[in-house]
Structures are given as structure tokens and as C-alpha cells.
Tab-separated table of C-alpha atoms in Angstrom:
chain	number	residue	atom	x	y	z
A	1	UNK	CA	117.261	122.079	85.075
A	2	UNK	CA	115.537	121.701	88.614
A	3	UNK	CA	117.733	120.476	91.737
A	4	UNK	CA	117.561	116.920	92.260
A	5	UNK	CA	116.023	116.553	95.960
A	6	UNK	CA	117.983	115.566	98.686
A	7	UNK	CA	117.780	111.682	99.451
A	8	UNK	CA	116.393	111.173	102.757
A	9	UNK	CA	117.329	108.265	105.262
A	10	UNK	CA	116.165	105.274	104.381
A	11	UNK	CA	113.318	103.995	106.375
A	12	UNK	CA	113.493	100.749	108.160
A	13	UNK	CA	109.352	99.878	107.164
A	14	UNK	CA	107.221	101.729	105.560
A	15	UNK	CA	103.852	101.589	107.900
A	16	UNK	CA	101.697	101.980	104.974
A	17	UNK	CA	103.201	99.084	102.934
A	18	UNK	CA	101.070	96.025	103.029
A	19	UNK	CA	102.781	92.973	104.579
A	20	UNK	CA	102.699	89.631	102.798
A	21	UNK	CA	100.120	87.601	104.296
A	22	UNK	CA	101.330	85.129	107.435
A	23	UNK	CA	100.089	82.447	109.436
A	24	UNK	CA	100.368	83.738	113.078
A	25	UNK	CA	101.233	81.242	115.939
A	26	UNK	CA	98.336	79.513	117.551
A	27	UNK	CA	98.798	81.769	120.608
A	28	UNK	CA	98.874	84.925	118.935
A	29	UNK	CA	95.423	87.152	119.138
A	30	UNK	CA	93.794	88.078	115.916
A	31	UNK	CA	95.468	91.056	114.436
A	32	UNK	CA	92.355	92.194	112.759
A	33	UNK	CA	91.042	95.605	112.085
A	34	UNK	CA	91.557	97.251	115.510
A	35	UNK	CA	91.113	101.052	116.276
A	36	UNK	CA	94.532	102.505	116.475
A	37	UNK	CA	95.491	104.072	119.988
A	38	UNK	CA	94.919	107.647	119.786
A	39	UNK	CA	97.658	110.081	120.358
A	40	UNK	CA	97.827	112.544	122.591
A	41	UNK	CA	97.672	116.425	122.189
A	42	UNK	CA	101.246	116.670	123.181
A	43	UNK	CA	102.711	113.896	120.924
A	44	UNK	CA	104.828	115.626	118.388
A	45	UNK	CA	103.909	115.707	114.620
A	46	UNK	CA	105.488	113.557	112.468
A	47	UNK	CA	108.363	114.871	110.319
A	48	UNK	CA	108.097	115.489	106.575
A	49	UNK	CA	110.319	112.373	106.188
A	50	UNK	CA	107.886	110.202	107.890
A	51	UNK	CA	104.906	111.797	107.060
A	52	UNK	CA	105.688	110.940	103.224
A	53	UNK	CA	107.228	107.899	103.133
A	54	UNK	CA	104.239	106.659	101.089
A	55	UNK	CA	106.064	108.378	98.295
A	56	UNK	CA	108.751	105.691	98.796
A	57	UNK	CA	108.647	102.752	96.056
A	58	UNK	CA	106.784	100.280	98.137
A	59	UNK	CA	108.946	97.299	97.187
A	60	UNK	CA	112.347	98.143	97.515
A	61	UNK	CA	111.484	101.475	100.251
A	62	UNK	CA	114.142	103.804	97.601
A	63	UNK	CA	112.630	106.777	96.629
A	64	UNK	CA	110.572	106.075	93.672
A	65	UNK	CA	112.133	107.203	90.457
A	66	UNK	CA	109.282	107.633	87.662
A	67	UNK	CA	106.723	105.920	90.192
A	68	UNK	CA	103.980	103.544	88.601
A	69	UNK	CA	100.531	103.191	89.877
A	70	UNK	CA	99.565	99.204	89.272
A	71	UNK	CA	96.151	97.897	88.536
A	72	UNK	CA	96.456	96.618	92.425
A	73	UNK	CA	96.743	100.023	93.298
A	74	UNK	CA	100.409	99.440	94.605
A	75	UNK	CA	103.356	102.070	93.518
A	76	UNK	CA	106.384	100.713	91.938
A	77	UNK	CA	109.743	102.144	90.828
A	78	UNK	CA	110.597	101.933	87.411
A	79	UNK	CA	113.339	99.448	88.413
A	80	UNK	CA	110.717	97.283	90.296
A	81	UNK	CA	108.387	97.415	87.902
A	82	UNK	CA	110.537	95.686	85.045
A	83	UNK	CA	111.719	92.943	87.870
A	84	UNK	CA	107.990	92.173	88.342
A	85	UNK	CA	107.193	89.916	85.668
A	86	UNK	CA	103.721	89.679	85.210
A	87	UNK	CA	102.381	90.052	88.670
A	88	UNK	CA	102.798	92.885	91.530
A	89	UNK	CA	105.697	91.637	93.823
A	90	UNK	CA	103.621	92.831	96.945
A	91	UNK	CA	100.602	91.239	96.359
A	92	UNK	CA	100.767	88.954	93.846
A	93	UNK	CA	97.777	90.220	91.865
A	94	UNK	CA	98.282	89.650	88.327
A	95	UNK	CA	98.128	92.152	85.481
A	96	UNK	CA	94.518	92.218	83.886
A	97	UNK	CA	94.037	90.645	80.781
A	98	UNK	CA	93.915	92.790	77.790
A	99	UNK	CA	95.385	95.815	79.692
A	100	UNK	CA	97.584	97.737	77.093
A	101	UNK	CA	99.862	98.702	79.909
A	102	UNK	CA	100.236	96.826	83.287
A	103	UNK	CA	100.864	100.394	85.198
A	104	UNK	CA	99.876	103.982	85.237
A	105	UNK	CA	102.508	107.156	85.574
A	106	UNK	CA	101.747	108.556	88.790
A	107	UNK	CA	101.889	111.726	88.076
A	108	UNK	CA	100.620	112.499	91.495
A	109	UNK	CA	102.986	110.901	93.263
A	110	UNK	CA	105.544	113.038	90.727
A	111	UNK	CA	104.293	116.140	91.398
A	112	UNK	CA	104.330	115.760	94.848
A	113	UNK	CA	107.868	114.741	94.865
A	114	UNK	CA	108.552	117.756	92.881
A	115	UNK	CA	106.853	120.109	95.309
A	116	UNK	CA	108.572	118.378	98.429
A	117	UNK	CA	111.964	119.021	96.961
A	118	UNK	CA	111.597	122.556	96.581
A	119	UNK	CA	110.258	122.851	99.675
A	120	UNK	CA	113.666	121.465	100.925
A	121	UNK	CA	115.821	123.798	98.882
A	122	UNK	CA	113.839	126.576	100.194
A	123	UNK	CA	114.152	125.377	104.130
A	124	UNK	CA	117.454	124.665	103.891
A	125	UNK	CA	118.575	127.892	102.079
A	126	UNK	CA	119.777	125.739	98.982
A	127	UNK	CA	117.231	127.383	96.547
A	128	UNK	CA	119.118	128.793	93.489
A	129	UNK	CA	117.492	131.053	90.484
A	130	UNK	CA	116.591	128.660	87.670
A	131	UNK	CA	117.751	130.982	85.328
A	132	UNK	CA	121.165	132.393	86.466
A	133	UNK	CA	121.929	129.827	89.027
A	134	UNK	CA	122.462	132.908	91.431
A	135	UNK	CA	120.943	132.520	95.050
A	136	UNK	CA	116.819	132.624	94.552
A	137	UNK	CA	114.538	134.968	96.331
A	138	UNK	CA	111.220	134.352	94.789
A	139	UNK	CA	108.730	131.063	93.744
A	140	UNK	CA	106.462	131.666	91.050
A	141	UNK	CA	103.293	129.239	91.627
A	142	UNK	CA	101.906	129.639	88.049
A	143	UNK	CA	105.552	128.409	86.726
A	144	UNK	CA	106.583	126.603	89.589
A	145	UNK	CA	110.298	128.303	89.254
A	146	UNK	CA	112.998	129.460	92.179
A	147	UNK	CA	113.945	133.257	90.752
A	148	UNK	CA	116.453	135.726	91.926
A	149	UNK	CA	115.620	139.324	92.518
A	150	UNK	CA	116.401	140.702	89.274
A	151	UNK	CA	115.085	137.398	87.229
A	152	UNK	CA	112.037	138.257	88.852
A	153	UNK	CA	111.574	141.666	87.820
A	154	UNK	CA	111.725	140.446	84.332
A	155	UNK	CA	109.491	137.946	85.019
A	156	UNK	CA	106.448	139.955	86.625
A	157	UNK	CA	107.543	142.723	83.544
A	158	UNK	CA	106.130	140.390	80.994
A	159	UNK	CA	103.783	137.537	83.049
A	160	UNK	CA	102.697	138.911	86.132
A	161	UNK	CA	102.255	135.716	87.574
A	162	UNK	CA	101.528	135.096	91.568
A	163	UNK	CA	104.753	134.785	93.355
A	164	UNK	CA	106.281	135.093	96.894
A	165	UNK	CA	109.437	135.762	98.684
A	166	UNK	CA	111.200	132.451	100.073
A	167	UNK	CA	111.492	134.399	103.251
A	168	UNK	CA	108.018	134.107	103.479
A	169	UNK	CA	107.412	130.802	102.269
A	170	UNK	CA	110.006	129.356	104.905
A	171	UNK	CA	107.638	130.417	108.059
A	172	UNK	CA	104.908	127.750	106.118
A	173	UNK	CA	104.941	124.302	107.120
A	174	UNK	CA	105.461	121.605	104.630
A	175	UNK	CA	101.554	121.254	104.561
A	176	UNK	CA	100.969	124.614	104.261
A	177	UNK	CA	103.499	124.936	101.425
A	178	UNK	CA	101.673	121.609	99.555
A	179	UNK	CA	98.584	123.100	99.715
A	180	UNK	CA	99.410	126.381	98.333
A	181	UNK	CA	101.022	124.730	95.357
A	182	UNK	CA	98.008	122.182	95.186
A	183	UNK	CA	95.166	124.950	94.718
A	184	UNK	CA	97.176	127.149	91.892
A	185	UNK	CA	98.498	124.028	89.948
A	186	UNK	CA	97.214	125.267	86.319
A	187	UNK	CA	95.740	123.212	83.542
A	188	UNK	CA	96.638	123.943	79.959
A	189	UNK	CA	94.689	122.906	76.520
A	190	UNK	CA	95.877	119.914	75.279
A	191	UNK	CA	96.544	120.819	71.914
A	192	UNK	CA	99.834	119.961	71.081
A	193	UNK	CA	99.647	122.610	68.280
A	194	UNK	CA	99.955	125.662	70.587
A	195	UNK	CA	103.388	127.276	70.531
A	196	UNK	CA	103.053	128.150	74.467
A	197	UNK	CA	101.048	126.555	76.834
A	198	UNK	CA	97.339	128.187	77.005
A	199	UNK	CA	95.653	128.125	80.235
A	200	UNK	CA	92.073	126.501	79.975
A	201	UNK	CA	88.772	125.911	81.731
A	202	UNK	CA	86.985	123.982	79.489
A	203	UNK	CA	86.778	120.201	79.443
A	204	UNK	CA	85.464	118.521	76.623
A	205	UNK	CA	84.094	115.275	77.932
A	206	UNK	CA	83.793	113.796	74.024
A	207	UNK	CA	87.400	113.906	73.696
A	208	UNK	CA	88.286	113.479	77.516
A	209	UNK	CA	90.760	116.437	77.237
A	210	UNK	CA	90.755	120.063	78.504
A	211	UNK	CA	90.678	122.688	75.707
A	212	UNK	CA	91.338	126.287	75.517
A	213	UNK	CA	88.639	128.740	74.394
A	214	UNK	CA	89.825	128.771	70.849
A	215	UNK	CA	89.953	125.107	70.436
A	216	UNK	CA	86.273	124.877	72.450
A	217	UNK	CA	85.037	126.754	69.500
A	218	UNK	CA	86.576	124.913	66.918
A	219	UNK	CA	85.552	121.616	67.904
A	220	UNK	CA	81.771	121.797	67.061
A	221	UNK	CA	81.082	118.084	67.195
A	222	UNK	CA	80.989	118.144	70.751
A	223	UNK	CA	79.696	121.249	71.726
A	224	UNK	CA	76.911	119.961	74.062
A	225	UNK	CA	79.794	117.865	75.757
A	226	UNK	CA	81.871	120.740	76.829
A	227	UNK	CA	81.664	121.777	80.600
A	228	UNK	CA	83.432	123.881	83.445
A	229	UNK	CA	86.672	122.147	83.952
A	230	UNK	CA	86.493	122.760	87.886
A	231	UNK	CA	82.709	121.210	87.840
A	232	UNK	CA	84.068	117.995	85.958
A	233	UNK	CA	86.860	117.801	88.501
A	234	UNK	CA	84.444	118.102	91.367
A	235	UNK	CA	82.528	115.729	90.195
A	236	UNK	CA	85.053	113.209	89.474
A	237	UNK	CA	86.232	113.652	92.813
A	238	UNK	CA	82.520	113.179	94.036
A	239	UNK	CA	82.844	109.782	92.130
A	240	UNK	CA	86.156	109.109	93.568
A	241	UNK	CA	84.700	109.738	97.295
A	242	UNK	CA	81.467	107.505	96.751
A	243	UNK	CA	83.542	104.768	95.250
A	244	UNK	CA	85.844	105.032	98.681
A	245	UNK	CA	82.346	105.109	100.543
A	246	UNK	CA	81.530	102.059	99.228
A	247	UNK	CA	84.833	100.446	99.743
A	248	UNK	CA	84.956	101.261	103.314
A	249	UNK	CA	81.947	99.256	103.562
A	250	UNK	CA	83.400	96.425	101.970
A	251	UNK	CA	86.572	97.183	104.017
A	252	UNK	CA	84.500	95.995	107.329
A	253	UNK	CA	82.762	93.236	105.687
A	254	UNK	CA	86.598	91.693	104.910
A	255	UNK	CA	88.084	92.782	108.174
A	256	UNK	CA	85.104	90.614	109.827
A	257	UNK	CA	85.999	87.784	107.726
A	258	UNK	CA	89.824	88.502	108.246
A	259	UNK	CA	89.367	88.296	111.716
A	260	UNK	CA	87.294	85.472	112.013
A	261	UNK	CA	89.867	83.673	109.594
A	262	UNK	CA	92.543	84.741	111.963
A	263	UNK	CA	90.570	83.148	114.662
A	264	UNK	CA	90.157	80.148	113.179
A	265	UNK	CA	94.094	79.965	112.697
A	266	UNK	CA	94.565	80.335	116.137
A	267	UNK	CA	91.837	77.601	116.931
A	268	UNK	CA	93.806	75.407	114.583
A	269	UNK	CA	97.321	75.924	116.201
A	270	UNK	CA	95.418	75.275	119.469
A	271	UNK	CA	93.952	71.711	117.830
A	272	UNK	CA	97.409	70.818	116.528
A	273	UNK	CA	99.051	71.678	120.034
A	274	UNK	CA	96.431	69.404	121.716
A	275	UNK	CA	96.964	66.684	119.160
A	276	UNK	CA	100.552	66.788	119.227
A	277	UNK	CA	100.299	66.474	123.036
A	278	UNK	CA	97.940	63.645	123.045
A	279	UNK	CA	99.972	61.696	120.708
A	280	UNK	CA	103.258	61.819	122.534
A	281	UNK	CA	101.298	60.991	125.511
A	282	UNK	CA	99.876	57.776	123.601
A	283	UNK	CA	103.065	57.057	122.247
A	284	UNK	CA	104.751	57.454	125.689
A	285	UNK	CA	102.456	55.223	127.171
A	286	UNK	CA	102.712	52.691	124.433
A	287	UNK	CA	106.720	52.731	124.845
A	288	UNK	CA	106.256	52.056	128.577
A	289	UNK	CA	104.499	49.208	127.675
A	290	UNK	CA	106.747	47.745	124.995
A	291	UNK	CA	109.582	48.413	127.375
A	292	UNK	CA	107.446	46.258	130.061
A	293	UNK	CA	107.078	43.753	127.607
A	294	UNK	CA	110.403	43.370	127.191
A	295	UNK	CA	111.777	43.179	130.785
A	296	UNK	CA	108.914	40.247	130.863
A	297	UNK	CA	110.354	38.812	128.176
A	298	UNK	CA	113.790	39.025	128.900
A	299	UNK	CA	113.148	37.785	132.393
A	300	UNK	CA	111.000	34.742	131.221
A	301	UNK	CA	113.628	33.657	128.594
A	302	UNK	CA	116.197	33.842	131.432
A	303	UNK	CA	114.530	32.076	133.772
A	304	UNK	CA	113.672	29.235	131.329
A	305	UNK	CA	117.594	29.696	130.519
A	306	UNK	CA	118.560	28.832	134.100
A	307	UNK	CA	116.101	26.187	134.632
A	308	UNK	CA	117.283	24.457	131.343
A	309	UNK	CA	121.149	25.085	132.262
A	310	UNK	CA	120.818	23.620	135.505
A	311	UNK	CA	119.197	20.147	134.386
A	312	UNK	CA	121.765	20.080	131.778
A	313	UNK	CA	124.536	20.800	134.085
A	314	UNK	CA	123.090	17.693	136.355
A	315	UNK	CA	122.971	15.344	133.667
A	316	UNK	CA	126.674	16.794	132.672
A	317	UNK	CA	128.036	16.112	135.812
A	318	UNK	CA	126.421	12.088	135.570
A	319	UNK	CA	128.224	11.922	132.061
A	320	UNK	CA	131.634	13.011	133.789
A	321	UNK	CA	131.242	10.828	136.461
A	322	UNK	CA	130.741	7.607	134.159
A	323	UNK	CA	133.362	8.415	131.851
A	324	UNK	CA	135.952	9.003	134.896
A	325	UNK	CA	134.774	5.504	136.454
A	326	UNK	CA	135.197	3.996	132.830
A	327	UNK	CA	138.438	5.087	132.088
A	328	UNK	CA	139.767	4.764	136.016
A	329	UNK	CA	138.532	1.217	135.552
A	330	UNK	CA	140.125	0.690	132.201
A	331	UNK	CA	143.519	1.904	133.808
A	332	UNK	CA	143.188	0.083	136.770
A	333	UNK	CA	142.968	-3.339	134.772
A	334	UNK	CA	145.993	-2.167	132.537
A	335	UNK	CA	148.394	-1.428	135.269
A	336	UNK	CA	147.196	-4.276	137.512
A	337	UNK	CA	148.110	-6.695	134.168
A	338	UNK	CA	151.427	-4.856	133.779
A	339	UNK	CA	152.515	-4.742	137.699
A	340	UNK	CA	150.370	-6.855	139.927
A	341	UNK	CA	150.714	-10.671	140.566
A	342	UNK	CA	149.006	-13.729	140.189
A	343	UNK	CA	147.393	-13.331	143.815
A	344	UNK	CA	146.587	-10.008	143.414
A	345	UNK	CA	144.738	-10.701	140.433
A	346	UNK	CA	143.041	-13.622	141.961
A	347	UNK	CA	142.262	-11.673	145.327
A	348	UNK	CA	140.769	-8.595	143.112
A	349	UNK	CA	139.253	-9.897	140.418
A	350	UNK	CA	135.781	-10.650	141.919
A	351	UNK	CA	135.258	-6.982	142.938
A	352	UNK	CA	136.876	-5.432	139.718
A	353	UNK	CA	134.412	-7.937	137.896
A	354	UNK	CA	131.500	-6.409	139.648
A	355	UNK	CA	132.478	-2.917	139.285
A	356	UNK	CA	133.003	-3.392	135.876
A	357	UNK	CA	129.692	-5.244	135.002
A	358	UNK	CA	127.652	-2.229	136.602
A	359	UNK	CA	129.757	0.110	134.259
A	360	UNK	CA	128.837	-2.288	131.388
A	361	UNK	CA	125.067	-1.597	132.404
A	362	UNK	CA	125.320	1.784	132.008
A	363	UNK	CA	123.731	3.620	128.781
A	364	UNK	CA	124.708	6.519	127.112
A	365	UNK	CA	121.023	7.260	125.730
A	366	UNK	CA	119.539	7.168	129.072
A	367	UNK	CA	122.043	9.814	130.458
A	368	UNK	CA	122.268	12.288	127.364
A	369	UNK	CA	120.628	15.367	127.769
A	370	UNK	CA	118.577	16.391	125.092
A	371	UNK	CA	119.677	19.512	123.632
A	372	UNK	CA	116.937	21.334	122.692
A	373	UNK	CA	116.406	25.239	121.865
A	374	UNK	CA	112.817	24.970	120.622
A	375	UNK	CA	112.032	25.918	124.412
A	376	UNK	CA	112.204	29.491	123.276
A	377	UNK	CA	109.788	29.519	120.327
A	378	UNK	CA	107.167	30.454	122.747
A	379	UNK	CA	108.768	33.585	123.689
A	380	UNK	CA	109.259	34.236	120.029
A	381	UNK	CA	105.851	33.481	119.281
A	382	UNK	CA	104.512	36.277	122.123
A	383	UNK	CA	107.229	38.641	120.695
A	384	UNK	CA	105.688	38.155	116.952
A	385	UNK	CA	102.135	38.808	118.447
A	386	UNK	CA	103.653	41.754	120.171
A	387	UNK	CA	104.757	43.256	117.155
A	388	UNK	CA	101.834	42.533	114.838
A	389	UNK	CA	99.827	44.325	116.923
A	390	UNK	CA	102.054	47.521	116.194
A	391	UNK	CA	102.905	46.502	112.333
A	392	UNK	CA	99.169	45.627	111.657
A	393	UNK	CA	97.875	49.041	113.683
A	394	UNK	CA	100.424	50.666	111.289
A	395	UNK	CA	99.128	49.207	108.336
A	396	UNK	CA	95.409	50.044	108.982
A	397	UNK	CA	96.485	53.905	109.546
A	398	UNK	CA	98.476	54.010	106.174
A	399	UNK	CA	95.148	52.018	104.443
A	400	UNK	CA	92.892	54.975	105.758
A	401	UNK	CA	95.403	57.588	104.918
A	402	UNK	CA	95.422	56.935	101.362
A	403	UNK	CA	91.888	56.327	101.210
A	404	UNK	CA	89.563	59.525	101.110
A	405	UNK	CA	86.357	57.685	102.239
A	406	UNK	CA	88.482	56.107	105.247
A	407	UNK	CA	89.922	59.302	106.367
A	408	UNK	CA	86.673	60.901	106.389
A	409	UNK	CA	84.777	58.032	107.995
A	410	UNK	CA	84.720	58.467	111.965
A	411	UNK	CA	86.604	55.633	113.952
A	412	UNK	CA	84.464	52.940	114.821
A	413	UNK	CA	84.426	52.982	118.968
A	414	UNK	CA	84.622	49.014	118.717
A	415	UNK	CA	88.002	49.225	116.821
A	416	UNK	CA	90.795	47.794	119.296
A	417	UNK	CA	93.142	50.486	121.140
A	418	UNK	CA	96.378	50.064	120.450
A	419	UNK	CA	97.560	49.915	123.940
A	420	UNK	CA	94.402	47.439	124.485
A	421	UNK	CA	96.226	45.397	122.112
A	422	UNK	CA	99.411	45.221	123.037
A	423	UNK	CA	98.091	44.132	126.591
């Protein structure tokens, strides 16, 4: 059993992972397709852990166990795939209708993970023989097995496969090791009845399977559809290259639209900021005008109150004077009746009679101040007019918002501005 590969530190972000689409802020420049800055010759090459981060699950960023390739070409681990439902959790692309399975086993990622694991074991001197579990000394490229010196001798006695010492492989870079293992990747006959895997160089296009020479001879129905498997692989690679080239042109077209959309989003944000600034300025003007109207109305109300109050105070003073004279005269007559002599009554009678007659001529109705509060109705009417200017404008705005035709109709230049209406 192959040892489990050592876990690498979890990266913070895979640069190859596509981000969820976001709306840029208004001032953010377009993040469309732009050429990346060229790396200086002295810049260090990325470490294997950094270079092969694309092997991680593009959702949870953990090492992908049983990686699955989705129809949208994102790769997920089996756990994230089970939680994804009926769409990709990264780009939200739904599964194609009628598809038997929403994902394909990513055999390329699995193989690359396995070969990287072997390379780490070789470099870290942790490689052990797959048979006796002793320290390994050789790597068989065809069997893809680590072997100690004794097991390697027995292995070569029967199979004579291509193998190399681990000391020599430790001097290779990870790219050199992977390139060597890729070129020696063997293809076996797809017939499950073979007792041992049989190498093949024939491909049947009718069965879409690799066949060994014996199975190819027995398959007489597809004799004209068989070809060299290397030619088939090259043809398929060329087909993928041609499709990739076409996608590059599509990428340029999408990139241009992407940049235009980002520019439009920025323009939209600037228009929003400009409109918000205009609204705040106009509202400040309206509020300032309302404050001025408030001060004017309050001052006018106070002036009217002072005028009416002074008039009522003057009338009230006259009423107090008459009341005081009446009460004083009554009290004086009562006291004379009780304490004055006859001679004193005769002497003062004429004077008192004239004074009391003048008091009798005073009419309460002529001195009564008309207590009226309707003098403030004028200011209430002005306040109502001021309020109507605002509420009518609000009702008109609501009706226009509720009507799509009105919302799309340009504003009539003859419409009265709210600020003008308030004045």
C-alpha cells in the first residue's frame, strides 16, 4: 500500500481559484484582463507546494481526496461535491440536464498527486520498499513502485523494467521527475479477463478502448477502426489544443466585454455619487428655506400676539379703573350712611351724585375687549400652503414611481421646482 502523502500547509488563497463575481466600488479601476507584470530573472521559482496548489479542492482548499471534475471544469473533493446539490458551489453553474453523473473522476489530478507523493518520499528520504517495508533504494517507472536493493534484484530478474536509483532521482527537480514518470506512463488492455495487465499499443475507435494484439485480432467487427494508440492520443491532444485556441479568442471577446462591464459599473457608481450629492445639496436648501419660513412665521405670530396683547392690556386697565371707581363709590356711600352726619351728607351729596351718574353712564360692552384668536388663522393658512407644497411633491413622486410610463418619461421643464414652490 502506498504511503499517504504528507500534508502541506493550507494556503490562504489559490490564485487559480476563480472568485465569485463582485461589484467593484465606483472609483475602482477596471479589473479586466490585464497583462501580468513580467517576473525578473532573479526571482525564485515557486516551491512545489505553491506550484501545485491547483491540485487542492477549489471549494475548501484542502487536499482533494478523490477529486471530481465538474462539467464547468472546476475540481472538487468528494465531500464538497456531496454538499454542492445540483450546481457548482464556485460558479453556480447547474448540472447539464440528462447527464448520468454530474462529475468525472479527475484521473489526471489523482495521478499527479500520487507521483508528487512519491517524489516527496524520495526527497525526504522516507521512501520504504513496497514489499518488505525496508528503506527503498530504487524506483520502478513501469510498476510505479519503490523497492529496496534485494527486492529490486528479484524484480529485475523476472521483469527487467526500467528503474533508477533514488540517490539519482533526489538530484532531479520535481518537474524533471514528473516529466519522466509521465513519459513512461503505461497503457494496458481494457479486457478485464486478462489475468495480468497486458501492455498495448492499439486503440479501437469503435469500442473507444485500448486493446492488446490478441484482443484486437479477435475483434473482427472493428478491424477498420483500429489505430496506433500513440496516434490516437496525439490526435486527441491536437483536438484539445485547437479547442483551446478557439477558447483563447473567446476569452479575448469575453475579456473586452468584462472590461466594458466594469467600466459601466464604475460609471454607474459615479452617477450614483453625483446624484446623492445633488440630493443632499437640494435637501439642505429646502431645509434651510423651511427653517427661514419657520423663523418668519414664528416672528409674525409673536408680533401679532404682542400687538393684540397690548391692546387687550389697555382695555383691561380701563376695566380695572372703572371697577375700582364703582367699588370705591359704593364703599364710600356705605360708610357715609354708617358714619356721616346729616350736614356732611348735604354737603357731599351733589358731588357724589354727579360722580355716580358718570359711573352709571359707563357701558361694560363698550369697554369689553373682543377676545379673538382667529387672528392667527392667517399664519395657519400660510403653514398649510407650505406643507402642501411638500406633500403634493411627495405624492407626485410616489405616483411617478408607481407608474413605469411616468418613470421613463423625461421631466417636463415647465414643472415647478420644489424650491420655487416653497417660495
